[in-house]
Amino acid sequence: MVMAAAEEGDSVAERGPGAVYRMFVMMEDLLEKLKLLNYEESALRSHNMRPPSRHYFALPTNPGEQFYMFCTLAAWLINKAGHPFEQPQEYDDPNATISSILSELRSFGRSVDFPPSKLKAGYGEQACYVLDCLAEEALKRTSYNWRRPIYPTEELEEEAITEDDAELTLNKVEEEIADMNESKQEEILESTVDAAEWNLEVERVLPQLKVTIRTDNKDWRIHVDQMHQHKDGIESALKETKLLMFMVHLYQIILHGYHDKLHNEISRTLEKVGSREKYINNQLEHLVQEYRSAQALLSEAKEKYQQGSGGVTDRTRILSEITEELEKVKQEMEEKGSSMTDGAPLVKIKQALTKLKQETIQMDIRIGVVEHTLLQSKLKEKSNMTRDMHATIIPDSSIVGTY
C-alpha cells in the first residue's frame, strides 16, 4: 500500500501539481456530458438510482455502490454509442465486466495505459477517464456539436461630463497656453488700481478661478509614473525575497547542523544502550536460564494438567451416563413397587376367581343335566330296543308250538 501510494505520488509529481485535481475537473465535464445525453431519464430512473454528485467518481464513498453505478453508466454509454452491450448485473464477475468495458473502449480507438484493477474500486481518475471517453463517443453518435459560447455584450454607460466654466481639460489648458505664447505682447500694461481694492477683487473671484485638470488614462505621463511605481514595488519585493531566501538558506544550514548533531547524539545513546543491554544480559544470564527452566516445567505441568483434565472429562461423562441409567432403574423399581403395593389388581383377581367359580358351578349343573338327559335317552332307547326284541320273538314261539 505504501509503495503504491509512493508510486502514485511520483507520477503526480512528474505530471505537475495540478494533476491531483484533474479528475475533479474531468468529473464535472462528465456530468455536463451526461446531462446532454439525458442520463437521468434514460439510465438512472430505469435502475432506481439517484443522480451522482459533482465529485461522485472522484472521491471514495461506497466502493460497492460506486462500482455498480460505474458499470451501469458504462454499459448505457456503450449502447448509446452504437455498440450492443449487455447490462451488467449486481452479482456478475467484476473482472469479466471490467475486461468487457475496456475492450469496447479500445474498439472506439481510445488508449488504455492502466491496469484493469484500477477500476475495481469504482472511483478515481481511471474511472472518470473511461466514462468521459464513452460519453464523448455517445455524443458523437448523437451528432452533437460543441459551439463556442456567445457572451452577451454589455453596453457601458458613458459618464455624463458636466461642463463647468471652472473646469478645463488638459488639452484645453495646453491650447490656451499655446495661444498665449503665439500672441505677441505689444506693450507693457501698467496697473492704476489700488492694491487693497485689487486684493478684495482677487478674494471675490478666487473661487471662480479654480482650474481642475482631468487626467487622461491614455496620457504617457501616467504610464511612466505607473512603470516607476511597479519598478519600485518589484525592487522592494525582490529585496524582501532575497532576504527571505537568505534566511531560509541560513535556516537550512542551521537545521542541517542540528540534525547532524542530533544524529550523533542518538548514535552515541544507542551505543550506550546496546552496551548496557549486553552487560545486563551477561549479569542476568543465570536468572534467564532459571526462567527458561521454570517455563519448561510450567509447560510440562500444563500438558499434564490438560491430559488429566481430559481423563476427568471422560470419567465425568461416564458418570453422568451411569447416573442416568441408575435414575431409570430407580424409576422402574418405583413403578413396580407402587404396582405391588396397590390392592386393586388383587381385588380384581378375587372377583374374577369368584366369577369363575360361579361359572364352573353353573357349568357342572348344566353338565349334570345334560348327562341325566343323555342317560334318560339311553335308557329309553334301551327299553325300546328290548320291547322291539320281545315283540319279534313272541310270534316265532307260537309257530314252533304248532309244529
GROMACS .gro file of C-alpha atoms in nm:
model
  403
    1MET     CA    1   0.000   0.000   0.000
    2VAL     CA    2   0.281   0.239   0.088
    3MET     CA    3   0.471   0.156  -0.230
    4ALA     CA    4   0.158   0.212  -0.441
    5ALA     CA    5   0.100   0.548  -0.274
    6ALA     CA    6   0.465   0.644  -0.330
    7GLU     CA    7   0.446   0.547  -0.699
    8GLU     CA    8   0.124   0.743  -0.738
    9GLY     CA    9   0.282   1.045  -0.571
   10ASP     CA   10   0.585   1.021  -0.802
   11SER     CA   11   0.361   1.005  -1.110
   12VAL     CA   12   0.162   1.305  -0.990
   13ALA     CA   13   0.485   1.497  -0.924
   14GLU     CA   14   0.605   1.416  -1.276
   15ARG     CA   15   0.280   1.537  -1.434
   16GLY     CA   16   0.267   1.856  -1.227
   17PRO     CA   17   0.095   1.983  -0.911
   18GLY     CA   18  -0.240   2.024  -1.087
   19ALA     CA   19  -0.269   1.653  -1.172
   20VAL     CA   20  -0.426   1.584  -0.832
   21TYR     CA   21  -0.728   1.797  -0.924
   22ARG     CA   22  -0.755   1.677  -1.283
   23MET     CA   23  -1.011   1.408  -1.201
   24PHE     CA   24  -1.237   1.665  -1.029
   25VAL     CA   25  -1.243   1.876  -1.347
   26MET     CA   26  -1.295   1.561  -1.555
   27MET     CA   27  -1.585   1.455  -1.331
   28GLU     CA   28  -1.759   1.792  -1.371
   29ASP     CA   29  -1.716   1.771  -1.752
   30LEU     CA   30  -1.856   1.417  -1.740
   31LEU     CA   31  -2.169   1.534  -1.556
   32GLU     CA   32  -2.229   1.803  -1.818
   33LYS     CA   33  -2.197   1.547  -2.098
   34LEU     CA   34  -2.431   1.303  -1.919
   35LYS     CA   35  -2.689   1.580  -1.877
   36LEU     CA   36  -2.669   1.648  -2.252
   37LEU     CA   37  -2.741   1.277  -2.310
   38ASN     CA   38  -3.043   1.293  -2.070
   39TYR     CA   39  -2.899   1.018  -1.849
   40GLU     CA   40  -3.136   1.083  -1.560
   41GLU     CA   41  -3.442   0.976  -1.757
   42SER     CA   42  -3.279   0.701  -1.964
   43ALA     CA   43  -3.027   0.538  -1.729
   44LEU     CA   44  -3.089   0.628  -1.364
   45ARG     CA   45  -3.467   0.607  -1.344
   46SER     CA   46  -3.479   0.260  -1.503
   47HIS     CA   47  -3.235   0.130  -1.238
   48ASN     CA   48  -3.381   0.325  -0.942
   49MET     CA   49  -3.057   0.515  -0.881
   50ARG     CA   50  -3.007   0.868  -0.757
   51PRO     CA   51  -2.812   1.125  -0.963
   52PRO     CA   52  -2.445   1.130  -0.858
   53SER     CA   53  -2.285   1.434  -0.701
   54ARG     CA   54  -2.036   1.654  -0.887
   55HIS     CA   55  -1.740   1.462  -0.733
   56TYR     CA   56  -1.904   1.117  -0.706
   57PHE     CA   57  -1.642   0.919  -0.903
   58ALA     CA   58  -1.351   1.135  -0.780
   59LEU     CA   59  -1.375   1.058  -0.406
   60PRO     CA   60  -1.429   0.722  -0.229
   61THR     CA   61  -1.768   0.696  -0.053
   62ASN     CA   62  -1.907   0.343  -0.102
   63PRO     CA   63  -1.688   0.126  -0.333
   64GLY     CA   64  -1.956  -0.138  -0.396
   65GLU     CA   65  -2.223   0.115  -0.488
   66GLN     CA   66  -1.977   0.325  -0.692
   67PHE     CA   67  -1.858   0.020  -0.889
   68TYR     CA   68  -2.216  -0.083  -0.969
   69MET     CA   69  -2.307   0.270  -1.088
   70PHE     CA   70  -1.981   0.286  -1.289
   71CYS     CA   71  -2.064  -0.041  -1.469
   72THR     CA   72  -2.427   0.065  -1.525
   73LEU     CA   73  -2.333   0.403  -1.677
   74ALA     CA   74  -2.053   0.249  -1.884
   75ALA     CA   75  -2.290  -0.013  -2.033
   76TRP     CA   76  -2.553   0.254  -2.104
   77LEU     CA   77  -2.298   0.482  -2.276
   78ILE     CA   78  -2.163   0.193  -2.486
   79ASN     CA   79  -2.515   0.113  -2.606
   80LYS     CA   80  -2.574   0.485  -2.662
   81ALA     CA   81  -2.258   0.496  -2.875
   82GLY     CA   82  -2.396   0.226  -3.109
   83HIS     CA   83  -2.225  -0.089  -2.976
   84PRO     CA   84  -2.456  -0.356  -2.828
   85PHE     CA   85  -2.354  -0.429  -2.470
   86GLU     CA   86  -2.536  -0.639  -2.212
   87GLN     CA   87  -2.632  -0.458  -1.895
   88PRO     CA   88  -2.416  -0.597  -1.605
   89GLN     CA   89  -2.588  -0.742  -1.302
   90GLU     CA   90  -2.502  -0.696  -0.937
   91TYR     CA   91  -2.356  -1.045  -0.888
   92ASP     CA   92  -2.153  -1.068  -1.211
   93ASP     CA   93  -1.779  -1.127  -1.207
   94PRO     CA   94  -1.619  -0.778  -1.175
   95ASN     CA   95  -1.304  -0.882  -1.366
   96ALA     CA   96  -1.507  -1.001  -1.665
   97THR     CA   97  -1.721  -0.686  -1.662
   98ILE     CA   98  -1.416  -0.456  -1.650
   99SER     CA   99  -1.246  -0.653  -1.928
  100SER     CA  100  -1.556  -0.618  -2.150
  101ILE     CA  101  -1.580  -0.242  -2.086
  102LEU     CA  102  -1.210  -0.187  -2.167
  103SER     CA  103  -1.243  -0.395  -2.485
  104GLU     CA  104  -1.529  -0.174  -2.601
  105LEU     CA  105  -1.326   0.136  -2.512
  106ARG     CA  106  -1.034   0.011  -2.722
  107SER     CA  107  -1.271  -0.059  -3.010
  108PHE     CA  108  -1.351   0.316  -3.017
  109GLY     CA  109  -0.978   0.386  -3.069
  110ARG     CA  110  -0.916   0.504  -2.714
  111SER     CA  111  -0.589   0.418  -2.539
  112VAL     CA  112  -0.586   0.227  -2.209
  113ASP     CA  113  -0.250   0.266  -2.032
  114PHE     CA  114  -0.352   0.148  -1.683
  115PRO     CA  115  -0.419  -0.196  -1.531
  116PRO     CA  116  -0.785  -0.313  -1.509
  117SER     CA  117  -0.756  -0.345  -1.130
  118LYS     CA  118  -0.769   0.037  -1.106
  119LEU     CA  119  -1.140   0.023  -1.195
  120LYS     CA  120  -1.242  -0.229  -0.927
  121ALA     CA  121  -1.286   0.043  -0.665
  122GLY     CA  122  -1.538   0.226  -0.885
  123TYR     CA  123  -1.375   0.569  -0.836
  124GLY     CA  124  -1.056   0.753  -0.926
  125GLU     CA  125  -0.900   0.918  -1.228
  126GLN     CA  126  -0.920   0.599  -1.437
  127ALA     CA  127  -1.295   0.557  -1.377
  128CYS     CA  128  -1.358   0.922  -1.470
  129TYR     CA  129  -1.143   0.881  -1.782
  130VAL     CA  130  -1.333   0.572  -1.904
  131LEU     CA  131  -1.677   0.729  -1.852
  132ASP     CA  132  -1.566   1.059  -2.008
  133CYS     CA  133  -1.437   0.882  -2.323
  134LEU     CA  134  -1.756   0.677  -2.354
  135ALA     CA  135  -1.968   0.992  -2.307
  136GLU     CA  136  -1.777   1.165  -2.589
  137GLU     CA  137  -1.837   0.865  -2.818
  138ALA     CA  138  -2.208   0.870  -2.730
  139LEU     CA  139  -2.226   1.243  -2.813
  140LYS     CA  140  -2.055   1.176  -3.146
  141ARG     CA  141  -2.316   0.909  -3.215
  142THR     CA  142  -2.595   1.159  -3.148
  143SER     CA  143  -2.422   1.412  -3.381
  144TYR     CA  144  -2.385   1.671  -3.108
  145ASN     CA  145  -2.155   1.960  -3.199
  146TRP     CA  146  -1.980   2.180  -2.950
  147ARG     CA  147  -2.004   2.551  -3.028
  148ARG     CA  148  -1.826   2.846  -2.883
  149PRO     CA  149  -2.019   3.030  -2.613
  150ILE     CA  150  -2.178   3.360  -2.707
  151TYR     CA  151  -2.126   3.613  -2.435
  152PRO     CA  152  -2.377   3.899  -2.407
  153THR     CA  153  -2.239   4.240  -2.490
  154GLU     CA  154  -2.262   4.483  -2.205
  155GLU     CA  155  -2.306   4.847  -2.303
  156LEU     CA  156  -2.104   5.073  -2.084
  157GLU     CA  157  -2.285   5.384  -1.980
  158GLU     CA  158  -2.099   5.693  -2.081
  159GLU     CA  159  -2.028   5.913  -1.792
  160ALA     CA  160  -2.202   6.236  -1.819
  161ILE     CA  161  -1.944   6.503  -1.832
  162THR     CA  162  -2.066   6.812  -1.661
  163GLU     CA  163  -1.912   7.110  -1.816
  164ASP     CA  164  -1.816   7.381  -1.583
  165ASP     CA  165  -1.663   7.708  -1.656
  166ALA     CA  166  -1.411   7.647  -1.379
  167GLU     CA  167  -1.304   7.302  -1.512
  168LEU     CA  168  -1.075   7.261  -1.807
  169THR     CA  169  -0.926   6.953  -1.961
  170LEU     CA  170  -0.555   6.916  -2.006
  171ASN     CA  171  -0.584   6.961  -2.381
  172LYS     CA  172  -0.770   7.290  -2.342
  173VAL     CA  173  -0.508   7.421  -2.100
  174GLU     CA  174  -0.232   7.330  -2.345
  175GLU     CA  175  -0.421   7.500  -2.630
  176GLU     CA  176  -0.468   7.816  -2.426
  177ILE     CA  177  -0.101   7.820  -2.328
  178ALA     CA  178  -0.004   7.776  -2.694
  179ASP     CA  179  -0.231   8.064  -2.796
  180MET     CA  180  -0.078   8.285  -2.533
  181ASN     CA  181   0.272   8.204  -2.649
  182GLU     CA  182   0.181   8.277  -3.010
  183SER     CA  183   0.028   8.619  -2.930
  184LYS     CA  184   0.286   8.893  -2.911
  185GLN     CA  185   0.273   9.140  -2.633
  186GLU     CA  186   0.293   9.480  -2.791
  187GLU     CA  187   0.311   9.689  -2.484
  188ILE     CA  188   0.355   9.667  -2.112
  189LEU     CA  189   0.043   9.737  -1.915
  190GLU     CA  190   0.063   9.941  -1.600
  191SER     CA  191  -0.197   9.895  -1.333
  192THR     CA  192  -0.360  10.203  -1.182
  193VAL     CA  193  -0.579  10.007  -0.936
  194ASP     CA  194  -0.520  10.034  -0.566
  195ALA     CA  195  -0.355   9.730  -0.411
  196ALA     CA  196  -0.626   9.693  -0.142
  197GLU     CA  197  -0.903   9.702  -0.399
  198TRP     CA  198  -0.706   9.451  -0.611
  199ASN     CA  199  -0.679   9.211  -0.317
  200LEU     CA  200  -1.052   9.243  -0.247
  201GLU     CA  201  -1.132   9.166  -0.611
  202VAL     CA  202  -0.894   8.868  -0.608
  203GLU     CA  203  -1.064   8.722  -0.298
  204ARG     CA  204  -1.406   8.771  -0.465
  205VAL     CA  205  -1.325   8.596  -0.794
  206LEU     CA  206  -1.081   8.340  -0.649
  207PRO     CA  207  -1.339   8.055  -0.627
  208GLN     CA  208  -1.425   8.108  -0.993
  209LEU     CA  209  -1.060   8.089  -1.098
  210LYS     CA  210  -1.014   7.731  -0.972
  211VAL     CA  211  -0.880   7.510  -1.252
  212THR     CA  212  -0.935   7.132  -1.229
  213ILE     CA  213  -0.725   6.927  -1.470
  214ARG     CA  214  -0.888   6.589  -1.552
  215THR     CA  215  -0.630   6.320  -1.609
  216ASP     CA  216  -0.649   6.108  -1.918
  217ASN     CA  217  -0.567   5.737  -1.888
  218LYS     CA  218  -0.406   5.743  -2.227
  219ASP     CA  219  -0.152   6.001  -2.125
  220TRP     CA  220   0.205   5.867  -2.146
  221ARG     CA  221   0.299   6.050  -1.827
  222ILE     CA  222   0.058   5.831  -1.627
  223HIS     CA  223   0.209   5.517  -1.780
  224VAL     CA  224   0.557   5.637  -1.690
  225ASP     CA  225   0.450   5.700  -1.331
  226GLN     CA  226   0.290   5.356  -1.316
  227MET     CA  227   0.606   5.196  -1.455
  228HIS     CA  228   0.816   5.372  -1.189
  229GLN     CA  229   0.573   5.258  -0.918
  230HIS     CA  230   0.581   4.899  -1.042
  231LYS     CA  231   0.959   4.911  -1.067
  232ASP     CA  232   0.987   5.031  -0.708
  233GLY     CA  233   0.743   4.759  -0.597
  234ILE     CA  234   0.938   4.490  -0.783
  235GLU     CA  235   1.270   4.608  -0.639
  236SER     CA  236   1.130   4.612  -0.284
  237ALA     CA  237   0.970   4.267  -0.333
  238LEU     CA  238   1.299   4.138  -0.481
  239LYS     CA  239   1.490   4.264  -0.180
  240GLU     CA  240   1.241   4.100   0.057
  241THR     CA  241   1.254   3.777  -0.146
  242LYS     CA  242   1.633   3.772  -0.143
  243LEU     CA  243   1.632   3.834   0.228
  244LEU     CA  244   1.374   3.560   0.280
  245MET     CA  245   1.574   3.316   0.064
  246PHE     CA  246   1.887   3.402   0.257
  247MET     CA  247   1.705   3.339   0.584
  248VAL     CA  248   1.566   3.008   0.453
  249HIS     CA  249   1.912   2.901   0.337
  250LEU     CA  250   2.059   3.000   0.671
  251TYR     CA  251   1.781   2.812   0.848
  252GLN     CA  252   1.853   2.504   0.634
  253ILE     CA  253   2.223   2.524   0.723
  254ILE     CA  254   2.142   2.557   1.094
  255LEU     CA  255   1.885   2.279   1.072
  256HIS     CA  256   2.130   2.055   0.886
  257GLY     CA  257   2.391   2.113   1.154
  258TYR     CA  258   2.134   2.050   1.425
  259HIS     CA  259   2.029   1.727   1.250
  260ASP     CA  260   2.391   1.612   1.231
  261LYS     CA  261   2.441   1.690   1.597
  262LEU     CA  262   2.117   1.517   1.690
  263HIS     CA  263   2.211   1.214   1.477
  264ASN     CA  264   2.549   1.188   1.651
  265GLU     CA  265   2.389   1.215   1.995
  266ILE     CA  266   2.132   0.949   1.908
  267SER     CA  267   2.405   0.720   1.774
  268ARG     CA  268   2.610   0.758   2.092
  269THR     CA  269   2.299   0.699   2.303
  270LEU     CA  270   2.214   0.384   2.106
  271GLU     CA  271   2.567   0.256   2.152
  272LYS     CA  272   2.544   0.317   2.528
  273VAL     CA  273   2.208   0.143   2.542
  274GLY     CA  274   2.346  -0.154   2.343
  275SER     CA  275   2.650  -0.192   2.568
  276ARG     CA  276   2.434  -0.158   2.879
  277GLU     CA  277   2.198  -0.421   2.743
  278LYS     CA  278   2.487  -0.662   2.683
  279TYR     CA  279   2.615  -0.601   3.036
  280ILE     CA  280   2.270  -0.664   3.186
  281ASN     CA  281   2.229  -0.981   2.978
  282ASN     CA  282   2.564  -1.113   3.099
  283GLN     CA  283   2.479  -1.033   3.461
  284LEU     CA  284   2.136  -1.193   3.444
  285GLU     CA  285   2.230  -1.497   3.236
  286HIS     CA  286   2.173  -1.743   3.524
  287LEU     CA  287   1.838  -1.585   3.604
  288VAL     CA  288   1.741  -1.617   3.239
  289GLN     CA  289   1.837  -1.986   3.244
  290GLU     CA  290   1.631  -2.040   3.560
  291TYR     CA  291   1.342  -1.858   3.400
  292ARG     CA  292   1.367  -2.079   3.089
  293SER     CA  293   1.377  -2.398   3.300
  294ALA     CA  294   1.078  -2.273   3.501
  295GLN     CA  295   0.898  -2.205   3.172
  296ALA     CA  296   0.977  -2.562   3.056
  297LEU     CA  297   0.846  -2.708   3.384
  298LEU     CA  298   0.538  -2.491   3.357
  299SER     CA  299   0.471  -2.613   3.005
  300GLU     CA  300   0.510  -2.976   3.119
  301ALA     CA  301   0.273  -2.916   3.411
  302LYS     CA  302   0.022  -2.754   3.176
  303GLU     CA  303   0.046  -3.054   2.943
  304LYS     CA  304  -0.011  -3.297   3.231
  305TYR     CA  305  -0.297  -3.087   3.354
  306GLN     CA  306  -0.456  -3.094   3.009
  307GLN     CA  307  -0.415  -3.472   2.994
  308GLY     CA  308  -0.560  -3.512   3.345
  309SER     CA  309  -0.843  -3.275   3.269
  310GLY     CA  310  -0.917  -3.481   2.956
  311GLY     CA  311  -0.939  -3.803   3.167
  312VAL     CA  312  -1.157  -3.628   3.421
  313THR     CA  313  -1.385  -3.513   3.142
  314ASP     CA  314  -1.422  -3.868   3.010
  315ARG     CA  315  -1.491  -4.006   3.357
  316THR     CA  316  -1.739  -3.730   3.424
  317ARG     CA  317  -1.921  -3.819   3.106
  318ILE     CA  318  -1.926  -4.192   3.202
  319LEU     CA  319  -2.051  -4.099   3.550
  320SER     CA  320  -2.331  -3.892   3.401
  321GLU     CA  321  -2.434  -4.186   3.179
  322ILE     CA  322  -2.430  -4.428   3.476
  323THR     CA  323  -2.629  -4.177   3.679
  324GLU     CA  324  -2.890  -4.157   3.406
  325GLU     CA  325  -2.917  -4.538   3.390
  326LEU     CA  326  -2.946  -4.554   3.769
  327GLU     CA  327  -3.225  -4.299   3.762
  328LYS     CA  328  -3.407  -4.507   3.502
  329VAL     CA  329  -3.370  -4.823   3.718
  330LYS     CA  330  -3.493  -4.638   4.025
  331GLN     CA  331  -3.791  -4.511   3.831
  332GLU     CA  332  -3.875  -4.865   3.711
  333MET     CA  333  -3.838  -5.003   4.066
  334GLU     CA  334  -4.065  -4.732   4.200
  335GLU     CA  335  -4.324  -4.811   3.934
  336LYS     CA  336  -4.309  -5.187   4.016
  337GLY     CA  337  -4.320  -5.124   4.392
  338SER     CA  338  -4.620  -4.898   4.356
  339SER     CA  339  -4.793  -5.161   4.139
  340MET     CA  340  -4.713  -5.435   4.400
  341THR     CA  341  -4.846  -5.239   4.696
  342ASP     CA  342  -5.160  -5.148   4.510
  343GLY     CA  343  -5.458  -5.383   4.610
  344ALA     CA  344  -5.677  -5.307   4.315
  345PRO     CA  345  -5.534  -5.583   4.092
  346LEU     CA  346  -5.572  -5.840   4.375
  347VAL     CA  347  -5.935  -5.745   4.425
  348LYS     CA  348  -5.992  -5.779   4.054
  349ILE     CA  349  -5.828  -6.124   4.062
  350LYS     CA  350  -6.051  -6.236   4.355
  351GLN     CA  351  -6.359  -6.110   4.177
  352ALA     CA  352  -6.250  -6.293   3.864
  353LEU     CA  353  -6.194  -6.614   4.065
  354THR     CA  354  -6.535  -6.585   4.232
  355LYS     CA  355  -6.700  -6.530   3.897
  356LEU     CA  356  -6.502  -6.821   3.754
  357LYS     CA  357  -6.621  -7.047   4.041
  358GLN     CA  358  -6.981  -6.945   3.981
  359GLU     CA  359  -6.947  -7.014   3.613
  360THR     CA  360  -6.784  -7.352   3.698
  361ILE     CA  361  -7.077  -7.447   3.924
  362GLN     CA  362  -7.323  -7.345   3.654
  363MET     CA  363  -7.129  -7.549   3.402
  364ASP     CA  364  -7.126  -7.850   3.639
  365ILE     CA  365  -7.501  -7.819   3.679
  366ARG     CA  366  -7.550  -7.796   3.308
  367ILE     CA  367  -7.320  -8.093   3.255
  368GLY     CA  368  -7.519  -8.294   3.515
  369VAL     CA  369  -7.845  -8.202   3.346
  370VAL     CA  370  -7.704  -8.294   3.010
  371GLU     CA  371  -7.571  -8.626   3.148
  372HIS     CA  372  -7.905  -8.701   3.308
  373THR     CA  373  -8.085  -8.618   2.988
  374LEU     CA  374  -7.844  -8.835   2.794
  375LEU     CA  375  -7.887  -9.121   3.042
  376GLN     CA  376  -8.260  -9.099   3.013
  377SER     CA  377  -8.240  -9.103   2.641
  378LYS     CA  378  -8.013  -9.405   2.651
  379LEU     CA  379  -8.243  -9.590   2.893
  380LYS     CA  380  -8.543  -9.505   2.687
  381GLU     CA  381  -8.367  -9.623   2.377
  382LYS     CA  382  -8.265  -9.944   2.553
  383SER     CA  383  -8.619 -10.006   2.670
  384ASN     CA  384  -8.748  -9.951   2.321
  385MET     CA  385  -8.498 -10.195   2.185
  386THR     CA  386  -8.595 -10.452   2.444
  387ARG     CA  387  -8.958 -10.408   2.366
  388ASP     CA  388  -8.892 -10.448   1.998
  389MET     CA  389  -8.694 -10.762   2.058
  390HIS     CA  390  -8.970 -10.916   2.266
  391ALA     CA  391  -9.221 -10.830   2.005
  392THR     CA  392  -9.029 -11.012   1.737
  393ILE     CA  393  -8.957 -11.322   1.950
  394ILE     CA  394  -9.318 -11.400   2.058
  395PRO     CA  395  -9.456 -11.492   1.710
  396ASP     CA  396  -9.175 -11.733   1.642
  397SER     CA  397  -9.251 -11.936   1.956
  398SER     CA  398  -9.616 -11.972   1.858
  399ILE     CA  399  -9.515 -12.106   1.525
  400VAL     CA  400  -9.287 -12.364   1.679
  401GLY     CA  401  -9.560 -12.483   1.908
  402THR     CA  402  -9.790 -12.563   1.625
  403TYR     CA  403  -9.549 -12.800   1.459
   0.00000   0.00000   0.00000
